[in-house]
Amino acid sequence: MKDYILDNLLRYGARVLFARTIKKFESDTKNLRKAQENALKRIIEKNKDTLYGREFGFNRIKSIEDFQKLVPINDYSDLEPYIEKMISGEENILISDEVIFFGTTSGTTAKPKFIPITDEHFRYVGRSILPYFRFLAEEAPRAIRGGTIKMTSPKLEGFTNKGIPYGSPWYIAEVVKNRRSPLLRDIVMALNKNYWEDAIFNITDFNTKYYVILRLAVERDITHFSMANPSTVLLFAKKLNEFAEDIIRDLYDGKIKKGLFIDPALKMRLMQRVKRNPLRARELERLLSKDGMLKPSRVFKNLSLISCWKGGSAEFYIKQFPKYFDNTPTMEYGIGATEGIFAIPYKLEEKGCILQPGYLFFEFIPEEECFSERRTALTADMIERGKRYSLVVTGYNGLYRYDMRDIVEVVGFYNNAPIIAFIHKAGNVVSYTGEKIFETHVTEAVNLTVVDTGVQLNGFTFLPDESEELPKYILMIETQTELPEETAYNFLRCFENNLKKVNMEYEVKRDSMRLGCPTLAILRNGEYERFRARLVAQGASDATVKPPVLKKDPYFINNFEVVKKYEYKE
């Protein structure tokens, strides 16, 4: 009864607190075209006297049609010369506002992209996500009653020659900490429960960082796991078990174990937070003895929600959640990037997020036209359920008609606003003879094969093999248990058949012998975790590093230790 009352009090409080926010959101999603026209008008009017605005006739833009006629669709290389001027300290180039930060993102090359961030951009981000807090309170009120385990990478990488900071998009929050609205600041602080300081997430040693987070977490009332990548959720669950004995010992001793790579000043601060807790230690021992493992859903008995990406290859990892989390509900993490917040989650167990139409202007290029010379750009009110599009955004950061190359599918509508789900990156496809195998094909075929064979995986990667005269493919897998030879051959046969089912062109090319027989490569246990740790050590964001599901480079396999290969037998 107490929980029921508290849940409904939180729901009621959120309705009151976010009444104006939801009123605007409802109006914008109902009057979609008008909301998008107003969003574009504000952006254009604000930046019409910039260098870019003058070059492309912003002062002549009176409608969406004018904008589409006068301004070209861009990728980063098109806008990079303007951004370079801004990095050098020139003002009024793409935007009229002062640049307070450059968010860095890797993109498709080794050279990072620099995304300008302004006060106005950050205010838009804050306003955009407010409806999410209302939906969260409605759908999972218990998730906001305790603390959140999260993974971020709030790293400051450096300064431009003109003293403008740049780095991880998570560091933006630090830059503008005192610029937030008091309401948003209080909400963020309440959700974090003051558990985590940025220095914890900037610990460079991979295992040390996870150990410290879990060591602190086991003494907190954790109600929410919130991290972009579902593979990170699983990694936390596995690390909890890997570190179980040390964590229990530390609880008995009131310490943080020796041998960790922690900055001395941070360690002193952490030691002030931990005390002897034999009661909690015995509780974890009991759970470990009873279940044979530490399940996060039982270690954190009030855990009520897991927020993570649910699109792309996420399904493979989410299917493994019940082993560690029982029936803990899941919710989309949202669709966004360093470039902005595009769509917000709204409902438990749903795949897809509601386009947030009130602040950015969106266009959608049909997937089949992504790389054609003449691309059709549809507005948000023109796209159709079941169709796939590349997302194009225009915002307050100087990215005009910026093709994100993110393929999204329209899975429904909220009022008149599309509900979109991320599918894959445009261009992430392998093809020798026109078979065009996308990440979604590989993920679906692997998921079907896991069901057919019962073989459980830690990860998988599909890539070309050019070692023979006839082109073919390799499927690398890391299994959770040792795989007998007969089972391995059966797994490969099932995968081949399932890939033919989900990609008819692959079936045609294989049956006509234009593609060679696939190979199954078994990786040494722990290879994917070691690969991830190497990426993070090289500067990749631990919060968003993605599992390598599909790779175009046939030499990518050299990053891993292969213990056995199996050739497909016709």
Coordinates of C-alpha atoms in Angstrom, one line a residue:
M1 CA 0.0 0.0 0.0
K2 CA 2.8 2.4 0.9
D3 CA 4.5 1.8 -2.6
Y4 CA 1.1 2.3 -4.3
I5 CA 0.6 5.6 -2.5
L6 CA 4.1 6.8 -3.2
D7 CA 3.9 5.9 -6.9
N8 CA 0.7 7.8 -7.4
L9 CA 2.1 10.8 -5.5
L10 CA 5.1 10.9 -7.8
R11 CA 2.8 10.6 -10.9
Y12 CA 0.6 13.4 -9.6
G13 CA 3.6 15.6 -8.7
A14 CA 5.1 15.0 -12.2
R15 CA 1.8 16.0 -13.8
V16 CA 1.8 19.3 -11.9
L17 CA 5.5 20.0 -12.3
F18 CA 5.6 19.3 -16.0
A19 CA 2.1 20.7 -16.8
R20 CA 3.3 23.5 -19.1
T21 CA 5.9 21.2 -20.7
I22 CA 3.4 18.6 -21.6
K23 CA 0.9 21.1 -22.8
K24 CA 3.5 22.4 -25.3
F25 CA 4.6 18.9 -26.2
E26 CA 1.0 17.8 -26.9
S27 CA 0.3 21.0 -28.9
D28 CA 3.5 20.5 -31.0
T29 CA 2.9 16.8 -31.7
K30 CA -0.7 17.5 -32.7
N31 CA 0.1 20.5 -34.8
L32 CA 3.3 18.9 -36.3
R33 CA 3.7 21.0 -39.4
K34 CA 3.2 24.3 -37.6
A35 CA 5.6 23.3 -34.8
Q36 CA 8.2 22.4 -37.4
E37 CA 7.7 25.7 -39.3
N38 CA 8.1 27.7 -36.1
A39 CA 11.2 25.8 -35.1
L40 CA 12.8 26.4 -38.5
K41 CA 11.8 30.1 -38.5
R42 CA 13.5 30.7 -35.1
I43 CA 16.7 29.0 -36.2
I44 CA 16.9 30.9 -39.5
E45 CA 15.9 34.3 -38.0
K46 CA 18.5 34.0 -35.3
N47 CA 21.3 33.2 -37.8
K48 CA 20.4 35.1 -41.0
D49 CA 23.3 37.5 -40.6
T50 CA 26.0 34.9 -40.2
L51 CA 28.5 34.1 -42.9
Y52 CA 26.6 31.0 -43.8
G53 CA 23.3 32.7 -43.6
R54 CA 24.4 35.4 -46.0
E55 CA 25.9 32.9 -48.5
F56 CA 22.7 30.8 -48.6
G57 CA 20.1 33.6 -48.5
F58 CA 18.6 33.1 -45.1
N59 CA 16.9 36.5 -45.4
R60 CA 14.9 35.2 -48.3
I61 CA 13.6 32.1 -46.5
K62 CA 9.9 32.5 -45.7
S63 CA 8.9 28.8 -45.8
I64 CA 10.1 25.3 -45.5
E65 CA 10.1 25.1 -49.3
D66 CA 12.3 28.2 -49.6
F67 CA 14.7 26.6 -47.1
Q68 CA 14.9 23.3 -49.0
K69 CA 15.4 25.2 -52.3
L70 CA 18.2 27.5 -51.0
V71 CA 20.1 25.4 -48.6
P72 CA 21.8 22.1 -49.7
I73 CA 21.8 18.9 -47.8
N74 CA 25.1 18.7 -45.9
D75 CA 27.4 16.2 -44.3
Y76 CA 30.3 17.1 -42.0
S77 CA 32.8 17.6 -44.8
D78 CA 30.5 20.3 -46.3
L79 CA 30.4 22.3 -43.1
E80 CA 33.9 21.6 -41.9
P81 CA 35.5 24.7 -43.5
Y82 CA 33.1 26.9 -41.5
I83 CA 33.6 24.9 -38.3
E84 CA 37.4 25.3 -38.8
K85 CA 36.9 29.1 -38.8
M86 CA 35.0 28.8 -35.6
I87 CA 37.7 26.7 -34.0
S88 CA 40.2 29.4 -35.0
G89 CA 38.0 31.9 -33.0
E90 CA 36.1 33.6 -35.8
E91 CA 32.6 34.6 -34.9
N92 CA 29.3 34.8 -36.7
I93 CA 30.2 32.0 -39.1
L94 CA 27.5 29.4 -38.8
I95 CA 25.7 30.8 -35.8
S96 CA 25.4 34.2 -34.2
D97 CA 25.8 32.9 -30.6
E98 CA 29.1 32.5 -28.8
V99 CA 30.5 28.9 -28.9
I100 CA 31.0 27.7 -25.3
F101 CA 32.2 24.2 -26.2
F102 CA 32.9 21.8 -29.0
G103 CA 31.6 18.3 -28.6
T104 CA 33.8 15.8 -30.3
T105 CA 32.5 12.7 -32.0
S106 CA 34.4 10.1 -34.0
G107 CA 32.4 9.9 -37.2
T108 CA 33.5 7.6 -40.0
T109 CA 37.2 8.6 -40.0
A110 CA 39.9 8.7 -37.5
K111 CA 39.7 12.5 -37.5
P112 CA 37.1 13.7 -34.9
K113 CA 34.2 15.9 -35.7
F114 CA 33.9 19.2 -33.7
I115 CA 30.2 20.0 -33.1
P116 CA 29.6 23.6 -31.9
I117 CA 27.7 24.0 -28.6
T118 CA 26.1 27.3 -27.5
D119 CA 24.0 28.4 -24.6
E120 CA 20.9 28.3 -26.8
H121 CA 21.7 24.7 -28.0
F122 CA 22.0 23.5 -24.4
R123 CA 18.8 25.2 -23.4
Y124 CA 17.0 23.5 -26.2
V125 CA 18.5 20.1 -25.0
G126 CA 17.2 20.8 -21.5
R127 CA 13.7 21.7 -22.8
S128 CA 13.6 18.8 -25.2
I129 CA 14.0 16.1 -22.6
L130 CA 11.6 17.5 -20.0
P131 CA 8.6 15.5 -21.4
Y132 CA 10.7 12.4 -20.9
F133 CA 10.8 13.0 -17.1
R134 CA 7.0 13.2 -17.1
F135 CA 6.7 9.9 -19.1
L136 CA 9.3 8.3 -16.8
A137 CA 7.3 9.2 -13.7
E138 CA 4.1 7.9 -15.3
E139 CA 5.6 4.6 -16.5
A140 CA 8.1 3.8 -13.8
P141 CA 7.8 6.0 -10.7
R142 CA 9.8 3.7 -8.6
A143 CA 12.8 4.1 -10.9
I144 CA 13.1 7.7 -9.7
R145 CA 12.7 7.0 -6.0
G146 CA 16.3 5.7 -5.6
G147 CA 19.6 6.0 -7.3
T148 CA 20.8 5.3 -10.9
I149 CA 23.7 3.3 -12.1
K150 CA 24.9 5.0 -15.3
M151 CA 27.9 5.1 -17.5
T152 CA 29.1 8.4 -18.9
S153 CA 32.4 9.8 -20.3
P154 CA 32.7 13.4 -19.1
K155 CA 36.1 14.0 -20.5
L156 CA 37.7 17.4 -21.3
E157 CA 40.1 16.7 -24.1
G158 CA 41.6 20.1 -24.5
F159 CA 41.2 23.7 -25.7
T160 CA 41.3 25.4 -29.0
N161 CA 44.0 28.1 -29.7
K162 CA 41.3 30.6 -28.7
G163 CA 40.6 28.8 -25.4
I164 CA 37.3 27.2 -26.3
P165 CA 37.1 23.8 -24.5
Y166 CA 36.4 20.6 -26.4
G167 CA 35.8 17.0 -25.5
S168 CA 33.1 14.4 -24.7
P169 CA 29.5 15.6 -25.1
W170 CA 29.0 14.5 -21.4
Y171 CA 31.4 17.2 -20.3
I172 CA 29.0 19.8 -21.7
A173 CA 27.0 19.4 -18.5
E174 CA 30.1 20.5 -16.5
V175 CA 30.7 23.5 -18.8
V176 CA 27.1 24.8 -18.4
K177 CA 26.4 23.5 -14.8
N178 CA 25.6 27.0 -13.6
R179 CA 23.7 27.9 -16.8
R180 CA 21.0 25.3 -16.3
S181 CA 17.5 26.2 -15.3
P182 CA 17.1 25.6 -11.6
L183 CA 14.4 23.1 -12.3
L184 CA 16.5 21.0 -14.6
R185 CA 19.5 21.2 -12.3
D186 CA 17.4 19.9 -9.4
I187 CA 16.0 17.1 -11.4
V188 CA 19.4 15.9 -12.6
M189 CA 20.8 16.1 -9.1
A190 CA 17.9 14.2 -7.7
L191 CA 18.2 11.4 -10.2
N192 CA 22.0 11.1 -9.6
K193 CA 21.5 11.1 -5.8
N194 CA 25.0 12.7 -5.6
Y195 CA 26.5 9.2 -5.9
W196 CA 28.8 9.7 -8.8
E197 CA 31.4 12.4 -9.4
D198 CA 32.9 12.8 -12.9
A199 CA 36.3 11.6 -11.8
I200 CA 34.9 8.1 -11.2
F201 CA 33.9 7.9 -14.9
N202 CA 37.2 9.3 -16.0
I203 CA 39.2 6.5 -14.3
T204 CA 41.4 5.2 -17.2
D205 CA 41.8 1.6 -16.1
F206 CA 38.9 -0.4 -17.4
N207 CA 38.3 -2.8 -14.5
T208 CA 39.1 -0.2 -11.8
K209 CA 36.3 2.0 -13.1
Y210 CA 33.7 -0.8 -13.1
Y211 CA 34.8 -2.0 -9.7
V212 CA 34.6 1.4 -8.1
I213 CA 31.1 2.1 -9.5
L214 CA 29.8 -1.3 -8.3
R215 CA 31.6 -1.1 -4.9
L216 CA 29.7 2.2 -4.2
A217 CA 26.4 1.0 -5.8
V218 CA 26.0 -2.1 -3.6
E219 CA 25.5 0.1 -0.6
R220 CA 22.9 2.3 -2.3
D221 CA 19.3 2.0 -3.1
I222 CA 19.6 1.5 -6.8
T223 CA 16.3 1.7 -8.7
H224 CA 17.4 2.4 -12.3
F225 CA 20.1 1.3 -14.7
S226 CA 20.5 4.0 -17.3
M227 CA 23.1 3.6 -20.0
A228 CA 23.0 3.9 -23.8
N229 CA 24.3 0.6 -24.8
P230 CA 22.6 -2.7 -23.6
S231 CA 26.0 -4.4 -23.9
T232 CA 27.2 -2.1 -21.1
V233 CA 24.2 -3.2 -19.0
L234 CA 25.3 -6.8 -19.4
L235 CA 28.9 -5.9 -18.7
F236 CA 27.9 -4.4 -15.4
A237 CA 26.1 -7.6 -14.5
K238 CA 29.0 -9.8 -15.4
K239 CA 31.5 -7.5 -13.6
L240 CA 29.3 -7.7 -10.5
N241 CA 29.9 -11.4 -10.4
E242 CA 33.5 -11.3 -11.4
F243 CA 34.2 -8.9 -8.5
A244 CA 31.7 -10.5 -6.1
E245 CA 34.3 -11.9 -3.6
D246 CA 36.3 -8.7 -3.5
I247 CA 33.2 -6.5 -3.0
I248 CA 32.0 -8.7 -0.2
R249 CA 35.4 -8.6 1.5
D250 CA 35.5 -4.8 1.1
L251 CA 32.1 -4.5 2.7
Y252 CA 33.3 -6.5 5.7
D253 CA 36.5 -4.4 6.0
G254 CA 35.0 -1.0 5.1
K255 CA 37.6 -0.5 2.4
I256 CA 38.2 -0.3 -1.3
K257 CA 40.5 -3.1 -2.3
K258 CA 44.2 -2.6 -3.0
G259 CA 45.7 -2.9 -6.5
L260 CA 43.2 -0.6 -8.2
F261 CA 44.5 2.2 -10.4
I262 CA 42.9 5.2 -8.8
D263 CA 44.1 8.8 -8.5
P264 CA 45.2 9.2 -4.8
A265 CA 43.0 12.3 -4.3
L266 CA 39.9 10.5 -5.7
K267 CA 40.7 7.4 -3.5
M268 CA 40.8 9.6 -0.4
R269 CA 37.4 11.0 -1.2
L270 CA 36.1 7.5 -1.9
M271 CA 37.4 6.1 1.3
Q272 CA 35.5 8.7 3.2
R273 CA 32.3 7.3 1.7
V274 CA 32.8 3.6 2.7
K275 CA 32.4 2.1 6.1
R276 CA 32.3 -1.4 7.4
N277 CA 29.0 -3.0 6.5
P278 CA 28.9 -6.6 7.6
L279 CA 25.1 -6.8 7.3
R280 CA 25.2 -6.0 3.6
A281 CA 28.2 -8.4 3.1
R282 CA 26.3 -11.3 4.6
E283 CA 23.3 -10.4 2.5
L284 CA 25.3 -10.7 -0.7
E285 CA 26.9 -13.9 0.5
R286 CA 23.4 -15.4 1.0
L287 CA 22.3 -14.3 -2.5
L288 CA 25.5 -15.7 -4.0
S289 CA 25.0 -19.0 -2.2
K290 CA 21.3 -19.2 -3.1
D291 CA 21.4 -18.2 -6.8
G292 CA 25.0 -19.3 -7.6
M293 CA 25.5 -15.8 -8.8
L294 CA 24.8 -12.1 -7.9
K295 CA 21.8 -11.1 -9.9
P296 CA 21.5 -7.3 -10.1
S297 CA 17.7 -7.6 -9.8
R298 CA 18.2 -9.2 -6.4
V299 CA 21.3 -7.3 -5.2
F300 CA 19.3 -4.1 -5.9
K301 CA 15.9 -5.3 -4.7
N302 CA 14.2 -2.1 -5.7
L303 CA 15.5 -2.0 -9.2
S304 CA 12.6 -1.0 -11.4
L305 CA 13.8 0.0 -14.8
I306 CA 16.6 -0.5 -17.3
S307 CA 16.9 2.4 -19.8
C308 CA 19.1 1.6 -22.9
W309 CA 19.1 1.6 -26.7
K310 CA 16.6 -0.9 -28.2
G311 CA 17.3 -0.4 -31.9
G312 CA 19.9 -1.8 -34.2
S313 CA 21.7 -4.8 -32.8
A314 CA 20.4 -4.1 -29.2
E315 CA 17.8 -7.0 -29.3
F316 CA 20.6 -9.6 -29.1
Y317 CA 21.9 -8.2 -25.8
I318 CA 18.4 -7.3 -24.3
K319 CA 17.4 -11.0 -24.8
Q320 CA 20.1 -11.9 -22.3
F321 CA 18.8 -9.5 -19.6
P322 CA 16.5 -12.1 -17.9
K323 CA 19.5 -14.2 -16.8
Y324 CA 20.7 -11.3 -14.6
F325 CA 17.7 -9.0 -14.3
D326 CA 14.7 -11.4 -14.2
N327 CA 11.7 -9.4 -15.5
T328 CA 13.0 -5.9 -14.8
P329 CA 11.2 -3.6 -17.4
T330 CA 13.1 -1.8 -20.1
M331 CA 12.6 1.6 -21.7
E332 CA 14.2 3.2 -24.7
Y333 CA 17.2 5.5 -24.0
G334 CA 16.2 8.0 -26.6
I335 CA 17.5 8.9 -30.0
G336 CA 20.1 11.6 -30.0
A337 CA 23.8 12.3 -30.4
T338 CA 26.4 15.0 -29.8
E339 CA 24.4 16.9 -32.5
G340 CA 21.2 17.0 -30.5
I341 CA 18.2 15.3 -29.0
F342 CA 15.9 14.0 -31.7
A343 CA 13.3 11.7 -30.1
I344 CA 12.3 10.9 -26.6
P345 CA 11.3 7.6 -24.9
Y346 CA 7.7 7.4 -23.7
K347 CA 6.6 3.9 -22.7
L348 CA 7.9 0.7 -21.1
E349 CA 8.9 -2.2 -23.4
E350 CA 8.2 -0.1 -26.6
K351 CA 10.8 0.1 -29.4
G352 CA 10.7 3.6 -30.7
C353 CA 10.8 7.2 -29.5
I354 CA 8.6 10.2 -30.2
L355 CA 10.1 12.8 -32.5
Q356 CA 10.5 16.0 -30.4
P357 CA 9.2 18.6 -33.0
G358 CA 9.3 21.8 -31.0
Y359 CA 13.0 22.8 -31.2
L360 CA 14.9 21.3 -34.2
F361 CA 13.8 21.0 -37.8
F362 CA 13.7 17.5 -39.2
E363 CA 13.8 16.1 -42.7
F364 CA 13.8 12.5 -43.8
I365 CA 15.5 11.0 -46.9
P366 CA 14.0 7.6 -48.0
E367 CA 16.6 4.9 -47.3
E368 CA 16.8 3.8 -50.9
E369 CA 17.9 7.4 -51.9
C370 CA 20.6 7.8 -49.3
F371 CA 23.5 7.8 -51.7
S372 CA 21.8 8.9 -54.9
E373 CA 22.7 12.2 -56.5
R374 CA 19.1 13.5 -56.3
R375 CA 17.7 12.9 -52.8
T376 CA 14.1 13.6 -51.8
A377 CA 13.8 15.3 -48.4
L378 CA 10.5 14.8 -46.8
T379 CA 9.2 16.8 -43.8
A380 CA 8.0 15.1 -40.6
D381 CA 4.4 15.3 -41.6
M382 CA 5.0 13.4 -44.8
I383 CA 6.7 10.2 -43.7
E384 CA 4.9 6.9 -43.5
R385 CA 4.6 4.1 -41.0
G386 CA 6.8 1.1 -41.8
K387 CA 9.1 3.1 -44.1
R388 CA 12.8 3.8 -43.4
Y389 CA 14.6 7.1 -43.7
S390 CA 17.9 8.8 -43.1
L391 CA 17.5 11.5 -40.5
V392 CA 18.4 15.1 -41.5
V393 CA 18.5 17.8 -38.8
T394 CA 18.8 21.6 -38.6
G395 CA 19.6 23.1 -35.2
Y396 CA 21.0 25.8 -33.1
N397 CA 24.6 24.5 -33.5
G398 CA 25.1 25.5 -37.1
L399 CA 24.3 22.2 -38.6
Y400 CA 21.9 23.0 -41.4
R401 CA 20.2 20.2 -43.3
Y402 CA 22.8 17.9 -41.7
D403 CA 22.4 14.3 -42.8
M404 CA 23.0 12.1 -39.7
R405 CA 23.2 9.0 -41.9
D406 CA 21.1 7.3 -39.1
I407 CA 18.5 5.1 -40.7
V408 CA 15.2 5.2 -38.6
E409 CA 12.0 3.4 -39.2
V410 CA 8.5 4.9 -38.5
V411 CA 6.9 2.4 -36.1
G412 CA 3.8 4.5 -35.1
F413 CA 2.5 7.9 -34.3
Y414 CA 2.0 9.9 -31.1
N415 CA -0.8 12.4 -32.0
N416 CA 0.6 13.4 -35.4
A417 CA 4.3 13.1 -34.6
P418 CA 6.1 10.0 -35.8
I419 CA 7.5 7.4 -33.4
I420 CA 10.8 6.4 -34.8
A421 CA 13.2 3.5 -34.1
F422 CA 16.9 3.5 -34.9
I423 CA 17.8 0.7 -37.3
H424 CA 21.4 1.1 -38.4
K425 CA 23.9 3.6 -39.9
A426 CA 23.5 4.3 -43.6
G427 CA 26.3 2.7 -45.6
N428 CA 27.2 0.1 -43.0
V429 CA 26.7 -2.7 -45.4
V430 CA 28.8 -5.5 -46.9
S431 CA 28.2 -6.7 -50.5
Y432 CA 30.3 -8.4 -53.1
T433 CA 27.7 -9.3 -55.7
G434 CA 24.7 -7.2 -54.8
E435 CA 23.6 -9.2 -51.7
K436 CA 23.7 -6.0 -49.5
I437 CA 24.0 -7.5 -46.0
F438 CA 23.1 -4.9 -43.3
E439 CA 23.7 -5.1 -39.6
T440 CA 20.0 -5.8 -39.1
H441 CA 20.2 -8.9 -41.3
V442 CA 23.2 -10.3 -39.3
T443 CA 21.5 -9.6 -35.9
E444 CA 18.3 -11.2 -36.9
A445 CA 20.0 -14.3 -38.3
V446 CA 22.1 -14.6 -35.2
N447 CA 19.1 -14.2 -32.9
L448 CA 17.2 -16.9 -34.9
T449 CA 20.3 -19.2 -34.7
V450 CA 20.6 -18.8 -30.9
V451 CA 17.0 -19.9 -30.6
D452 CA 17.5 -22.8 -33.0
T453 CA 20.7 -24.2 -31.4
G454 CA 20.5 -23.0 -27.8
V455 CA 24.1 -21.7 -28.0
Q456 CA 24.5 -18.6 -25.9
L457 CA 26.9 -15.9 -27.1
N458 CA 28.8 -13.0 -25.5
G459 CA 29.1 -11.3 -28.9
F460 CA 29.5 -11.8 -32.7
T461 CA 30.9 -10.0 -35.7
F462 CA 30.2 -10.6 -39.4
L463 CA 32.9 -9.6 -41.9
P464 CA 34.2 -10.3 -45.4
D465 CA 36.8 -13.0 -46.1
E466 CA 39.0 -12.4 -49.2
S467 CA 41.5 -15.2 -48.5
E468 CA 40.2 -17.3 -51.4
E469 CA 39.4 -16.7 -55.0
L470 CA 35.6 -16.7 -54.4
P471 CA 34.5 -14.0 -52.0
K472 CA 32.8 -15.2 -48.8
Y473 CA 32.1 -14.2 -45.2
I474 CA 33.2 -15.0 -41.7
L475 CA 31.0 -15.0 -38.6
M476 CA 33.1 -14.6 -35.5
I477 CA 31.5 -15.6 -32.2
E478 CA 32.4 -15.7 -28.6
T479 CA 30.4 -18.4 -26.8
Q480 CA 29.5 -18.5 -23.1
T481 CA 30.5 -22.1 -22.8
E482 CA 32.9 -24.4 -24.7
L483 CA 31.4 -25.5 -28.1
P484 CA 31.7 -29.1 -29.2
E485 CA 32.7 -29.6 -32.8
E486 CA 29.3 -31.0 -33.9
T487 CA 27.5 -28.1 -32.2
A488 CA 29.7 -25.6 -34.0
Y489 CA 29.0 -27.1 -37.4
N490 CA 25.3 -27.1 -36.6
F491 CA 25.4 -23.4 -35.5
L492 CA 27.1 -22.5 -38.8
R493 CA 24.5 -24.4 -40.8
C494 CA 21.7 -22.8 -39.0
F495 CA 23.2 -19.3 -39.4
E496 CA 23.6 -19.9 -43.1
N497 CA 20.0 -20.9 -43.5
N498 CA 18.7 -18.1 -41.3
L499 CA 20.8 -15.5 -43.2
K500 CA 19.2 -16.8 -46.4
K501 CA 15.8 -16.4 -44.9
V502 CA 16.3 -12.8 -43.9
N503 CA 18.2 -11.8 -47.0
M504 CA 16.9 -13.3 -50.2
E505 CA 19.7 -11.8 -52.3
Y506 CA 22.2 -13.6 -50.2
E507 CA 20.3 -16.8 -50.8
V508 CA 20.4 -16.2 -54.6
K509 CA 24.1 -15.4 -54.6
R510 CA 25.0 -18.4 -52.5
D511 CA 22.8 -20.8 -54.5
S512 CA 24.3 -19.6 -57.8
M513 CA 27.8 -20.1 -56.3
R514 CA 28.8 -16.4 -56.7
L515 CA 29.6 -16.4 -53.0
G516 CA 31.7 -19.0 -51.2
C517 CA 30.8 -21.0 -48.2
P518 CA 30.9 -19.0 -44.9
T519 CA 33.3 -19.7 -42.1
L520 CA 32.7 -19.8 -38.3
A521 CA 35.5 -18.4 -36.2
I522 CA 35.4 -19.2 -32.5
L523 CA 37.1 -16.5 -30.3
R524 CA 38.9 -17.0 -27.0
N525 CA 36.7 -16.3 -24.1
G526 CA 36.7 -12.6 -23.0
E527 CA 37.9 -11.3 -26.4
Y528 CA 35.1 -8.8 -26.9
E529 CA 35.6 -7.3 -23.4
R530 CA 39.3 -7.0 -24.0
F531 CA 38.6 -5.4 -27.4
R532 CA 36.3 -2.9 -25.7
A533 CA 38.8 -2.1 -23.0
R534 CA 41.5 -1.4 -25.7
L535 CA 39.1 1.0 -27.5
V536 CA 38.3 2.9 -24.2
A537 CA 42.0 3.0 -23.4
Q538 CA 42.6 4.6 -26.8
G539 CA 40.0 7.3 -26.0
A540 CA 36.7 5.9 -27.1
S541 CA 33.7 6.7 -25.0
D542 CA 32.9 3.9 -22.6
A543 CA 29.3 5.1 -22.5
T544 CA 28.6 4.7 -26.2
V545 CA 31.2 2.3 -27.6
K546 CA 29.2 -0.1 -29.8
P547 CA 29.8 -3.9 -30.3
P548 CA 31.3 -4.6 -33.7
V549 CA 28.4 -6.4 -35.3
L550 CA 29.2 -5.8 -38.9
K551 CA 32.6 -4.8 -40.3
K552 CA 33.7 -4.1 -43.9
D553 CA 37.4 -4.6 -43.2
P554 CA 38.5 -8.3 -43.8
Y555 CA 41.5 -7.7 -41.6
F556 CA 39.4 -6.7 -38.6
I557 CA 39.6 -10.3 -37.4
N558 CA 43.3 -9.7 -36.6
N559 CA 42.2 -7.8 -33.5
F560 CA 41.1 -11.0 -31.9
E561 CA 42.5 -14.4 -30.9
V562 CA 40.7 -17.1 -32.9
V563 CA 40.9 -20.5 -31.2
K564 CA 39.1 -22.5 -33.9
K565 CA 37.6 -22.2 -37.4
Y566 CA 34.9 -24.2 -39.0
E567 CA 34.3 -24.3 -42.7
Y568 CA 30.7 -24.7 -44.0
K569 CA 30.0 -28.1 -45.4
E570 CA 27.5 -28.2 -48.3

